[in-house]
Structures are given as structure tokens and as C-alpha cells.
PDB file of N, CA, C and O and ligand atoms in Angstrom:
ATOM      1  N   UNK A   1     -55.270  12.911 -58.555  1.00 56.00           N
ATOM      2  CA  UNK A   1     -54.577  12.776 -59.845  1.00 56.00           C
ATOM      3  C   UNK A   1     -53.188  13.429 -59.772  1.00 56.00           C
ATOM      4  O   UNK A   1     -52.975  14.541 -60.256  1.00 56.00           O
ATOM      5  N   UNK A   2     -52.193  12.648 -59.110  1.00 57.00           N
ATOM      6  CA  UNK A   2     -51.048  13.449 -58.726  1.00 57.00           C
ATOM      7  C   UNK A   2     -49.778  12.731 -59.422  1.00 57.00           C
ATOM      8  O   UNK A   2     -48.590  12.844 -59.118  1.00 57.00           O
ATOM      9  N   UNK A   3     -50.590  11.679 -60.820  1.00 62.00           N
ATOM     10  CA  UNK A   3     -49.502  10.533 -61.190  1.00 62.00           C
ATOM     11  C   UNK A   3     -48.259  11.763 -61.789  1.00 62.00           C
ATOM     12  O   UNK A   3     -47.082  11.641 -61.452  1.00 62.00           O
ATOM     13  N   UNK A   4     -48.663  12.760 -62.576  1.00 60.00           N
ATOM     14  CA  UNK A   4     -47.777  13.224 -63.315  1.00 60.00           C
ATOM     15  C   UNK A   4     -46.596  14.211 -62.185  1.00 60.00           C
ATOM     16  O   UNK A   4     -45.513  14.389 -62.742  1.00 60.00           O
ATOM     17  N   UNK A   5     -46.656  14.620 -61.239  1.00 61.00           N
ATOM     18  CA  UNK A   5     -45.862  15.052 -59.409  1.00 61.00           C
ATOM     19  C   UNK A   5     -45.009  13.910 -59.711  1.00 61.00           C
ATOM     20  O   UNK A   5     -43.883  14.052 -60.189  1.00 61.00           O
ATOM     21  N   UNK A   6     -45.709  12.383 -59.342  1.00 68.00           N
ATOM     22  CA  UNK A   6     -44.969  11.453 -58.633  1.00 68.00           C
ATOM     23  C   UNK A   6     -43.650  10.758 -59.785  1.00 68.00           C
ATOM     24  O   UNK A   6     -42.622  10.095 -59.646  1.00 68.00           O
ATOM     25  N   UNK A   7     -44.504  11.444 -61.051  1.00 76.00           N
ATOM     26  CA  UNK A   7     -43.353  10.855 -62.422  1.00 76.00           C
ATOM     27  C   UNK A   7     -42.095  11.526 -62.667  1.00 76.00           C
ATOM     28  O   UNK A   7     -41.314  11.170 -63.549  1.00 76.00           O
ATOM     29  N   UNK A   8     -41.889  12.570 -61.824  1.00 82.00           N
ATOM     30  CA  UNK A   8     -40.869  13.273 -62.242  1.00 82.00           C
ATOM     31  C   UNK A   8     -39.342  12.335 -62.185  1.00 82.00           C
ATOM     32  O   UNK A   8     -38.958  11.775 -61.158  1.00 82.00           O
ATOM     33  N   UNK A   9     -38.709  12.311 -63.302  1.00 90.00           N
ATOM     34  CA  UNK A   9     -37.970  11.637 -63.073  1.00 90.00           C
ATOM     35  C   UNK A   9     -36.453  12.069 -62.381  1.00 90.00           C
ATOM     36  O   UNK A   9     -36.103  13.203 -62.709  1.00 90.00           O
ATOM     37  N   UNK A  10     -35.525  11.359 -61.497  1.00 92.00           N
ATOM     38  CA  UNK A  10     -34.626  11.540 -60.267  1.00 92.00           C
ATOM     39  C   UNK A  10     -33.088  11.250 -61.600  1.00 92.00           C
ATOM     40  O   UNK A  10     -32.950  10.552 -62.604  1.00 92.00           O
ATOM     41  N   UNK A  11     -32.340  12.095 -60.952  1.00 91.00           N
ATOM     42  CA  UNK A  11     -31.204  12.179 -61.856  1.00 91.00           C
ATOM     43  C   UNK A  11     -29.732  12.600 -60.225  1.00 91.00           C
ATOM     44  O   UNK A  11     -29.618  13.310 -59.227  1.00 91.00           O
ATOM     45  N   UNK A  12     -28.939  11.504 -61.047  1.00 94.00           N
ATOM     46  CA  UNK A  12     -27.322  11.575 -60.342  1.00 94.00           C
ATOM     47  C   UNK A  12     -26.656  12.824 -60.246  1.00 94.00           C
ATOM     48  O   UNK A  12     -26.149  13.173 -61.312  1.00 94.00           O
ATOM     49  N   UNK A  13     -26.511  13.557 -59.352  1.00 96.00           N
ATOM     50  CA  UNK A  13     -25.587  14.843 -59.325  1.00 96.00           C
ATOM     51  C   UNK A  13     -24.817  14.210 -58.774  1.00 96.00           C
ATOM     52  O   UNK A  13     -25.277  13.369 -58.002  1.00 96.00           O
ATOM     53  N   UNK A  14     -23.197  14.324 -58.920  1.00 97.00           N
ATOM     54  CA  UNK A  14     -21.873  14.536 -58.467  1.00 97.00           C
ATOM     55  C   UNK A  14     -21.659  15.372 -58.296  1.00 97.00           C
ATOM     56  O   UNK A  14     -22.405  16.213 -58.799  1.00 97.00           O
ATOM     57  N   UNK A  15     -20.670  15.789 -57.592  1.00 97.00           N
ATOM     58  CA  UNK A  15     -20.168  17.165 -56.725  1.00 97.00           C
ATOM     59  C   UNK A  15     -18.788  16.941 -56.570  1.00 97.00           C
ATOM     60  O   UNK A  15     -18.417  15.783 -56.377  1.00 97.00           O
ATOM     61  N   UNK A  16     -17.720  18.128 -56.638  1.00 98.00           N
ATOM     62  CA  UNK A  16     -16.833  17.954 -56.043  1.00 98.00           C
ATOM     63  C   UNK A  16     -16.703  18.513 -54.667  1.00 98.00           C
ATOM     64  O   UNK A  16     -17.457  19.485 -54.621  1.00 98.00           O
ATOM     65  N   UNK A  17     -16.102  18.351 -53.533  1.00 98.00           N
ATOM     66  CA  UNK A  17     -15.832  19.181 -52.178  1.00 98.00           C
ATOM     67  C   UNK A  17     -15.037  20.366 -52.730  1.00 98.00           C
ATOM     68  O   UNK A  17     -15.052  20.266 -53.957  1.00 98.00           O
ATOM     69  N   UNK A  18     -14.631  21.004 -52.501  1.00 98.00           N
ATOM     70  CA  UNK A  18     -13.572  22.472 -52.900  1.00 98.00           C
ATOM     71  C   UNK A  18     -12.961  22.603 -51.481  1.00 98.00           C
ATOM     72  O   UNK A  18     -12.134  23.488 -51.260  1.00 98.00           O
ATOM     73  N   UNK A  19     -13.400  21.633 -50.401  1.00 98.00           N
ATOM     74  CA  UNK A  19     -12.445  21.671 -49.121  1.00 98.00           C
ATOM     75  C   UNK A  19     -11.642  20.816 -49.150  1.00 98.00           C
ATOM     76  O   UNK A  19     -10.454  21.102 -48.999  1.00 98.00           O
ATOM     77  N   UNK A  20     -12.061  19.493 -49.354  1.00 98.00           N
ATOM     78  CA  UNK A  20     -11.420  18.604 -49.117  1.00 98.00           C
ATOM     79  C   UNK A  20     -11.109  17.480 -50.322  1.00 98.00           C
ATOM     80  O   UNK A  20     -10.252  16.609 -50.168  1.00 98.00           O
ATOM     81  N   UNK A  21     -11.889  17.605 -51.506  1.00 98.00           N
ATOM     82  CA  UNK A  21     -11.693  17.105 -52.454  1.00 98.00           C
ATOM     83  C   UNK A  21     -12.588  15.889 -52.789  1.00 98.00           C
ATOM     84  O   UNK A  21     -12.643  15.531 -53.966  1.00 98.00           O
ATOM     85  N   UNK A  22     -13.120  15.389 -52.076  1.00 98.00           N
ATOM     86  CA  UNK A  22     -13.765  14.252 -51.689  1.00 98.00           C
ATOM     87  C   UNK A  22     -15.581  14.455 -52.655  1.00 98.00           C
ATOM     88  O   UNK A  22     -16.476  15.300 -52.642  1.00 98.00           O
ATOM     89  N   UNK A  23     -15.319  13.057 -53.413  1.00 98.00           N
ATOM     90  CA  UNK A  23     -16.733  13.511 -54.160  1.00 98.00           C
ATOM     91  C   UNK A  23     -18.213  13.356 -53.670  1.00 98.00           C
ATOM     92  O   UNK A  23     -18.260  12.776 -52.585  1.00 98.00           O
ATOM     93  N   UNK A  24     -18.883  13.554 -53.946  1.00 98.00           N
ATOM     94  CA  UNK A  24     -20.145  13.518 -53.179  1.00 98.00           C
ATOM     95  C   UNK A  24     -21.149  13.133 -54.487  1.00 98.00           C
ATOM     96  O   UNK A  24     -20.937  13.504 -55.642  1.00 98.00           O
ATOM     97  N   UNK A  25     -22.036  12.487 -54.142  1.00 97.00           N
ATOM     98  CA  UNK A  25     -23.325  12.118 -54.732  1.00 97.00           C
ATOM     99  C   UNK A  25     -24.371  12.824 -54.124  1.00 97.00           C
ATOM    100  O   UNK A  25     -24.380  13.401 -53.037  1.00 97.00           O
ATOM    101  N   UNK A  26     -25.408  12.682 -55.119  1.00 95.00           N
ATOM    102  CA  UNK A  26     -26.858  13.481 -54.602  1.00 95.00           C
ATOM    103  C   UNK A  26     -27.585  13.025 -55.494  1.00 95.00           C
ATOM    104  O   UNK A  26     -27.266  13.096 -56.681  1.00 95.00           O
ATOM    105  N   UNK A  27     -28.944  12.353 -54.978  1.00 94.00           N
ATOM    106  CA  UNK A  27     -30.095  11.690 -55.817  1.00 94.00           C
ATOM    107  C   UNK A  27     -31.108  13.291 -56.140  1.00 94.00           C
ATOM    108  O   UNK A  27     -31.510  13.815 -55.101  1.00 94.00           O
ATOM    109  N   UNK A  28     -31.404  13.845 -57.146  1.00 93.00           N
ATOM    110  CA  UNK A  28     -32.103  15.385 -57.209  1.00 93.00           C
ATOM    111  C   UNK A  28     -32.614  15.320 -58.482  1.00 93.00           C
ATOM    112  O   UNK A  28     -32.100  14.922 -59.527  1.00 93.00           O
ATOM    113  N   UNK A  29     -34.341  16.034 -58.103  1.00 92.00           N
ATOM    114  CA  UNK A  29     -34.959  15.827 -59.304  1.00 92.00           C
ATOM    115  C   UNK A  29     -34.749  16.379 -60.496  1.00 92.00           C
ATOM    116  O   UNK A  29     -34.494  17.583 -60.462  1.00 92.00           O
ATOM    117  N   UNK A  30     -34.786  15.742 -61.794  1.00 90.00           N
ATOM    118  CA  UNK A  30     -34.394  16.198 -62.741  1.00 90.00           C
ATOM    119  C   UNK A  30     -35.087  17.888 -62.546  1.00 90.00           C
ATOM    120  O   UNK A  30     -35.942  18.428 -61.845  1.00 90.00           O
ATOM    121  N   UNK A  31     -34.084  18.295 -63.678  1.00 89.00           N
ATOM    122  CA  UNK A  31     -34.422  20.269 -63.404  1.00 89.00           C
ATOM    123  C   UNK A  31     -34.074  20.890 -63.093  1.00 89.00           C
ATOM    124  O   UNK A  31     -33.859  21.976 -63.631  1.00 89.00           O
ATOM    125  N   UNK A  32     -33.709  20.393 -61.578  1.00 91.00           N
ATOM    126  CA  UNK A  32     -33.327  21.227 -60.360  1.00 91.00           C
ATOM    127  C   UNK A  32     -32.373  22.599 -61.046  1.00 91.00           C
ATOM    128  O   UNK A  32     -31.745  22.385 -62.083  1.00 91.00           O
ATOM    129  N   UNK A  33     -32.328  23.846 -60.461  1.00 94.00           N
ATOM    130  CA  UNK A  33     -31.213  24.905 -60.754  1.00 94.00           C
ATOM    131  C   UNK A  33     -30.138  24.593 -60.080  1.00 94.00           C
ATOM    132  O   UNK A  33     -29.037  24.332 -60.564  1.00 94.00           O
ATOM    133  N   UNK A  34     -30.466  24.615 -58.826  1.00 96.00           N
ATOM    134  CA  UNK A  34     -29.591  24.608 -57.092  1.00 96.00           C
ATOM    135  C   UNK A  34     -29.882  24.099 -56.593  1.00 96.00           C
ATOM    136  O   UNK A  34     -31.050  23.747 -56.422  1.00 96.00           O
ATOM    137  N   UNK A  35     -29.020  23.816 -56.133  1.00 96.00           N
ATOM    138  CA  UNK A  35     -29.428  22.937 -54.531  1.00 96.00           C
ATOM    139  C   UNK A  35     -28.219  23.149 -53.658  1.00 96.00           C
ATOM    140  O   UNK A  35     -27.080  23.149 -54.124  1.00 96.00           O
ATOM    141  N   UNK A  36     -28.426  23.287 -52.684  1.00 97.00           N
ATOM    142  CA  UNK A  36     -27.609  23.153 -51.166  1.00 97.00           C
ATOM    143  C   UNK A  36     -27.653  21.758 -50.923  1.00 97.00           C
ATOM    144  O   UNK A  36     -28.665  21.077 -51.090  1.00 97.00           O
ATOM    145  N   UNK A  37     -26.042  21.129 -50.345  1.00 97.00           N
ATOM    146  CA  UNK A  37     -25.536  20.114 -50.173  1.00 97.00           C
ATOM    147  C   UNK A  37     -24.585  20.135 -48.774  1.00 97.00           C
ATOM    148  O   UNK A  37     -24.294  21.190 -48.211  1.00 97.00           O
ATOM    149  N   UNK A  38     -24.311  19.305 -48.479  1.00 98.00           N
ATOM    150  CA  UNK A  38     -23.153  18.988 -47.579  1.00 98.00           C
ATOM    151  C   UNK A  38     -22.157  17.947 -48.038  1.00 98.00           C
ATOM    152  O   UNK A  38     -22.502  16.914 -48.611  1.00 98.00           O
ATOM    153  N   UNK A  39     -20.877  18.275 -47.753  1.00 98.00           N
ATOM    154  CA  UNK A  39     -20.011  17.528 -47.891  1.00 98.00           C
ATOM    155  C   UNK A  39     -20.013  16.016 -47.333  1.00 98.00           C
ATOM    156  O   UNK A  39     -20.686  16.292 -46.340  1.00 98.00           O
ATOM    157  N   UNK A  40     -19.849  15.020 -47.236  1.00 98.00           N
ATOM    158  CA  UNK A  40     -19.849  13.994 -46.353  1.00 98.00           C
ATOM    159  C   UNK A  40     -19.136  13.684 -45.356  1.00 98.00           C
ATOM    160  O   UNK A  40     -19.301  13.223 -44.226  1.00 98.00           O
ATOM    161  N   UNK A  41     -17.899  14.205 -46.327  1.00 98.00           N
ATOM    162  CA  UNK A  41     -16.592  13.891 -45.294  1.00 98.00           C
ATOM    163  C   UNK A  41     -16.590  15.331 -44.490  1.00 98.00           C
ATOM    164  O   UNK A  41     -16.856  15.179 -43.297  1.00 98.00           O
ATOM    165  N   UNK A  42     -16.324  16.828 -44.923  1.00 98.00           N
ATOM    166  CA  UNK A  42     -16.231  17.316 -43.760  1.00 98.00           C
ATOM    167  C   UNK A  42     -16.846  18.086 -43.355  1.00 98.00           C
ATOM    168  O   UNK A  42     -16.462  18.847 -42.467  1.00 98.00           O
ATOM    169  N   UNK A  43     -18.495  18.133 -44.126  1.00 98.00           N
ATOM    170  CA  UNK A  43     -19.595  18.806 -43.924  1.00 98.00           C
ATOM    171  C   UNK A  43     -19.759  20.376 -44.238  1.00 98.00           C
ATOM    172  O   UNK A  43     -20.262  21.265 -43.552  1.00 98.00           O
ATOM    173  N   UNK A  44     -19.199  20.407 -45.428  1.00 98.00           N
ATOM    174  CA  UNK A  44     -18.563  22.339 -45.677  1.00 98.00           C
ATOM    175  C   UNK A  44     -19.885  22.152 -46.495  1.00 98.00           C
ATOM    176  O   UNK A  44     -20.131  21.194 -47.228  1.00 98.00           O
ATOM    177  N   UNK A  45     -20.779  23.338 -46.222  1.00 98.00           N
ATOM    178  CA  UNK A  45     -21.947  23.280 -46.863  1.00 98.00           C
ATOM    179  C   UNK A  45     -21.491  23.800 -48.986  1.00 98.00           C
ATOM    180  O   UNK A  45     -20.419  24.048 -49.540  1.00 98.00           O
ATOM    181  N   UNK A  46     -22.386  23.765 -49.309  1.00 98.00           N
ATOM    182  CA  UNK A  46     -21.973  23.513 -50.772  1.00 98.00           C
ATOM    183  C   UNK A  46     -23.011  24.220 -51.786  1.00 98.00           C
ATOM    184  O   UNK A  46     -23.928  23.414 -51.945  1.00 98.00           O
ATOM    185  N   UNK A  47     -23.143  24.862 -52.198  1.00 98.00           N
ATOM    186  CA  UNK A  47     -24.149  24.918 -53.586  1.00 98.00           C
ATOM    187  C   UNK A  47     -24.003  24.632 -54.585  1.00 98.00           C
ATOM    188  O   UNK A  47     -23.016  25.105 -55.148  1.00 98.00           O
ATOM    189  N   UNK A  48     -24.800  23.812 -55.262  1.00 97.00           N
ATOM    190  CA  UNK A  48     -24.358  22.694 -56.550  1.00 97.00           C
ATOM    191  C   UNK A  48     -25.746  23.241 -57.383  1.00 97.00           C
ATOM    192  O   UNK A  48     -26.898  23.616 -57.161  1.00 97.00           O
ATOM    193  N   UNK A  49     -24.897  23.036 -58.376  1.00 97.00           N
ATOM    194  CA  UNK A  49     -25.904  23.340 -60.163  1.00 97.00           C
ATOM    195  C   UNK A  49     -25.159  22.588 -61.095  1.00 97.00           C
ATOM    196  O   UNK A  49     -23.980  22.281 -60.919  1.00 97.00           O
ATOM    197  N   UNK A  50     -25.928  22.245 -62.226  1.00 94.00           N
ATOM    198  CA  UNK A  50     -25.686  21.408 -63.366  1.00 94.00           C
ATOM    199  C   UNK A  50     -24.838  22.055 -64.050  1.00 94.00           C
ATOM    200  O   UNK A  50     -24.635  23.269 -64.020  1.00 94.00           O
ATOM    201  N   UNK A  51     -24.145  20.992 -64.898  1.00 92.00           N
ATOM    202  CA  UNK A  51     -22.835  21.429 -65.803  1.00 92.00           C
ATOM    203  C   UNK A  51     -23.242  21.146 -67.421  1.00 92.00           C
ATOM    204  O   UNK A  51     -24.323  20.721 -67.829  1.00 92.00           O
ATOM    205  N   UNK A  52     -22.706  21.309 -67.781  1.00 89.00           N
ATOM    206  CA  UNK A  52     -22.554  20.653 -69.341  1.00 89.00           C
ATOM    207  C   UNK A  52     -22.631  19.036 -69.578  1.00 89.00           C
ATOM    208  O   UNK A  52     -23.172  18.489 -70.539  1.00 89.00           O
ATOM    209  N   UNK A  53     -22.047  18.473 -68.619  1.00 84.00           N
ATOM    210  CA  UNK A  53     -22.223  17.388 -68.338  1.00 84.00           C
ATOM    211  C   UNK A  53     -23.234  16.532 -67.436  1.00 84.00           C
ATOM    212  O   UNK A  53     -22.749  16.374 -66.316  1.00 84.00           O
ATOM    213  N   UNK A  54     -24.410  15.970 -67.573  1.00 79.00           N
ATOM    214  CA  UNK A  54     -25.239  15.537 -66.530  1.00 79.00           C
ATOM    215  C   UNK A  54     -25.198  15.444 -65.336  1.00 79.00           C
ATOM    216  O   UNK A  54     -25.763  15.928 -64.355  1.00 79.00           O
ATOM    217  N   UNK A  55     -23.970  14.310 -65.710  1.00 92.00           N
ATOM    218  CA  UNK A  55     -24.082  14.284 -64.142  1.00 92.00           C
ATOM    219  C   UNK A  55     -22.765  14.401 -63.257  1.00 92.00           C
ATOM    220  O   UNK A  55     -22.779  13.819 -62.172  1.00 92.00           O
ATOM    221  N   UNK A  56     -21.300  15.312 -63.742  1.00 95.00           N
ATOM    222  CA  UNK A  56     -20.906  16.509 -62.876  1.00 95.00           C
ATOM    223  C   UNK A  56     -20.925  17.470 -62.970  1.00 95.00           C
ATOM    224  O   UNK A  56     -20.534  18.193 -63.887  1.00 95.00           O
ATOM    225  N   UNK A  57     -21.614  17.795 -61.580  1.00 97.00           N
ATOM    226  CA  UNK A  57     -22.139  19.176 -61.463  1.00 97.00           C
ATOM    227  C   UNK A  57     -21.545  20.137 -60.855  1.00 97.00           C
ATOM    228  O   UNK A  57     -21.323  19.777 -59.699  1.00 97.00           O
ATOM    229  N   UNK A  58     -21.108  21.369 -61.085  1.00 97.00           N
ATOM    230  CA  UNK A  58     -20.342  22.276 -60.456  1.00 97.00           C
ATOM    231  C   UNK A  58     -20.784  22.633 -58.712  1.00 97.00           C
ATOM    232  O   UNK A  58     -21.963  22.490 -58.386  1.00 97.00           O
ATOM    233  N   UNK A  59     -19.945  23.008 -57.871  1.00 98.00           N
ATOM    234  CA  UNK A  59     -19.896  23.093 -56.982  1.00 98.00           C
ATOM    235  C   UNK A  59     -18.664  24.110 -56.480  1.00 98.00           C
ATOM    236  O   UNK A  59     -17.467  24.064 -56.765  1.00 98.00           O
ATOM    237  N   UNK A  60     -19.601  25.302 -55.394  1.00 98.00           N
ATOM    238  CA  UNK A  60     -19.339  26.188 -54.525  1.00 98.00           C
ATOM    239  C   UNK A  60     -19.170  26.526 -53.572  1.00 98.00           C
ATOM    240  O   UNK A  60     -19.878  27.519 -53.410  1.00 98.00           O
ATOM    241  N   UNK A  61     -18.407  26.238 -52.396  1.00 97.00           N
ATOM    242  CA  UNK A  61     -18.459  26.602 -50.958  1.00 97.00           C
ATOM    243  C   UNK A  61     -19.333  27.581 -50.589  1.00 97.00           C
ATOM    244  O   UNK A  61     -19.589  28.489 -51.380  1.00 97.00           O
ATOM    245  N   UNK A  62     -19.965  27.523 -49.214  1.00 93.00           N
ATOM    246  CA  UNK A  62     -20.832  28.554 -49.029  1.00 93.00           C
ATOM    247  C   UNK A  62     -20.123  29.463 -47.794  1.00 93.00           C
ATOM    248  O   UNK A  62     -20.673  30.485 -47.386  1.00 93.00           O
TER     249      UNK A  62
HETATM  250 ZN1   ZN B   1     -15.328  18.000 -47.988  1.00 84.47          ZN
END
């Protein structure tokens, strides 16, 4: 009985880079506090949390 696990519903984080500027997406389950990310373009690791706004989310170089 694991329907209510598998229901959690998946929400759009945006990110900005703070290296390079370049935006980033991330599919992350609704809720989430944090999460660790990577940049795409130049791989500067990242810690991202929700904003005021759904779905851009602030973002920190690590
Ligand atoms: Zn970058």
C-alpha cells in the first residue's frame, strides 16, 4: 500500500547559476527545503530552496 509515496506530486524548480548566469531546471518533489544541484553549463555545484514564487527558486554557490 505505497499508492499515497508514489502520489506525491513533482513540481518545476528554476535556478539561477550565480557563475555563469545560465538558468537551470530541476524536476523536485513538491516540499522539498534543499536540494543540491549542478549547473549545466559549468557545473558549479549549487544549493537551491523555494522562493515566494513557485517556481523561481533561490540559488547559492557552494
Ligand atoms: Zn553555471
Amino acid at each position: 500500500m505505497s499508492e499515497a509515496i508514489q502520489a506525491r506530486p513533482r513540481v518545476t524548480a528554476e535556478w539561477l547559476c550565480t557563475r555563469c548566469g545560465v538558468t537551470n531546471r530541476q524536476f523536485v518533489l513538491a516540499g522539498t527545503p534543499v536540494i543540491e544541484d549542478r549547473c549545466v553549463a559549468c557545473h558549479a555545484k549549487h544549493l537551491i530552496w523555494p522562493s515566494d514564487r513557485p517556481v523561481r527558486w533561490n540559488s547559492e554557490a557552494k
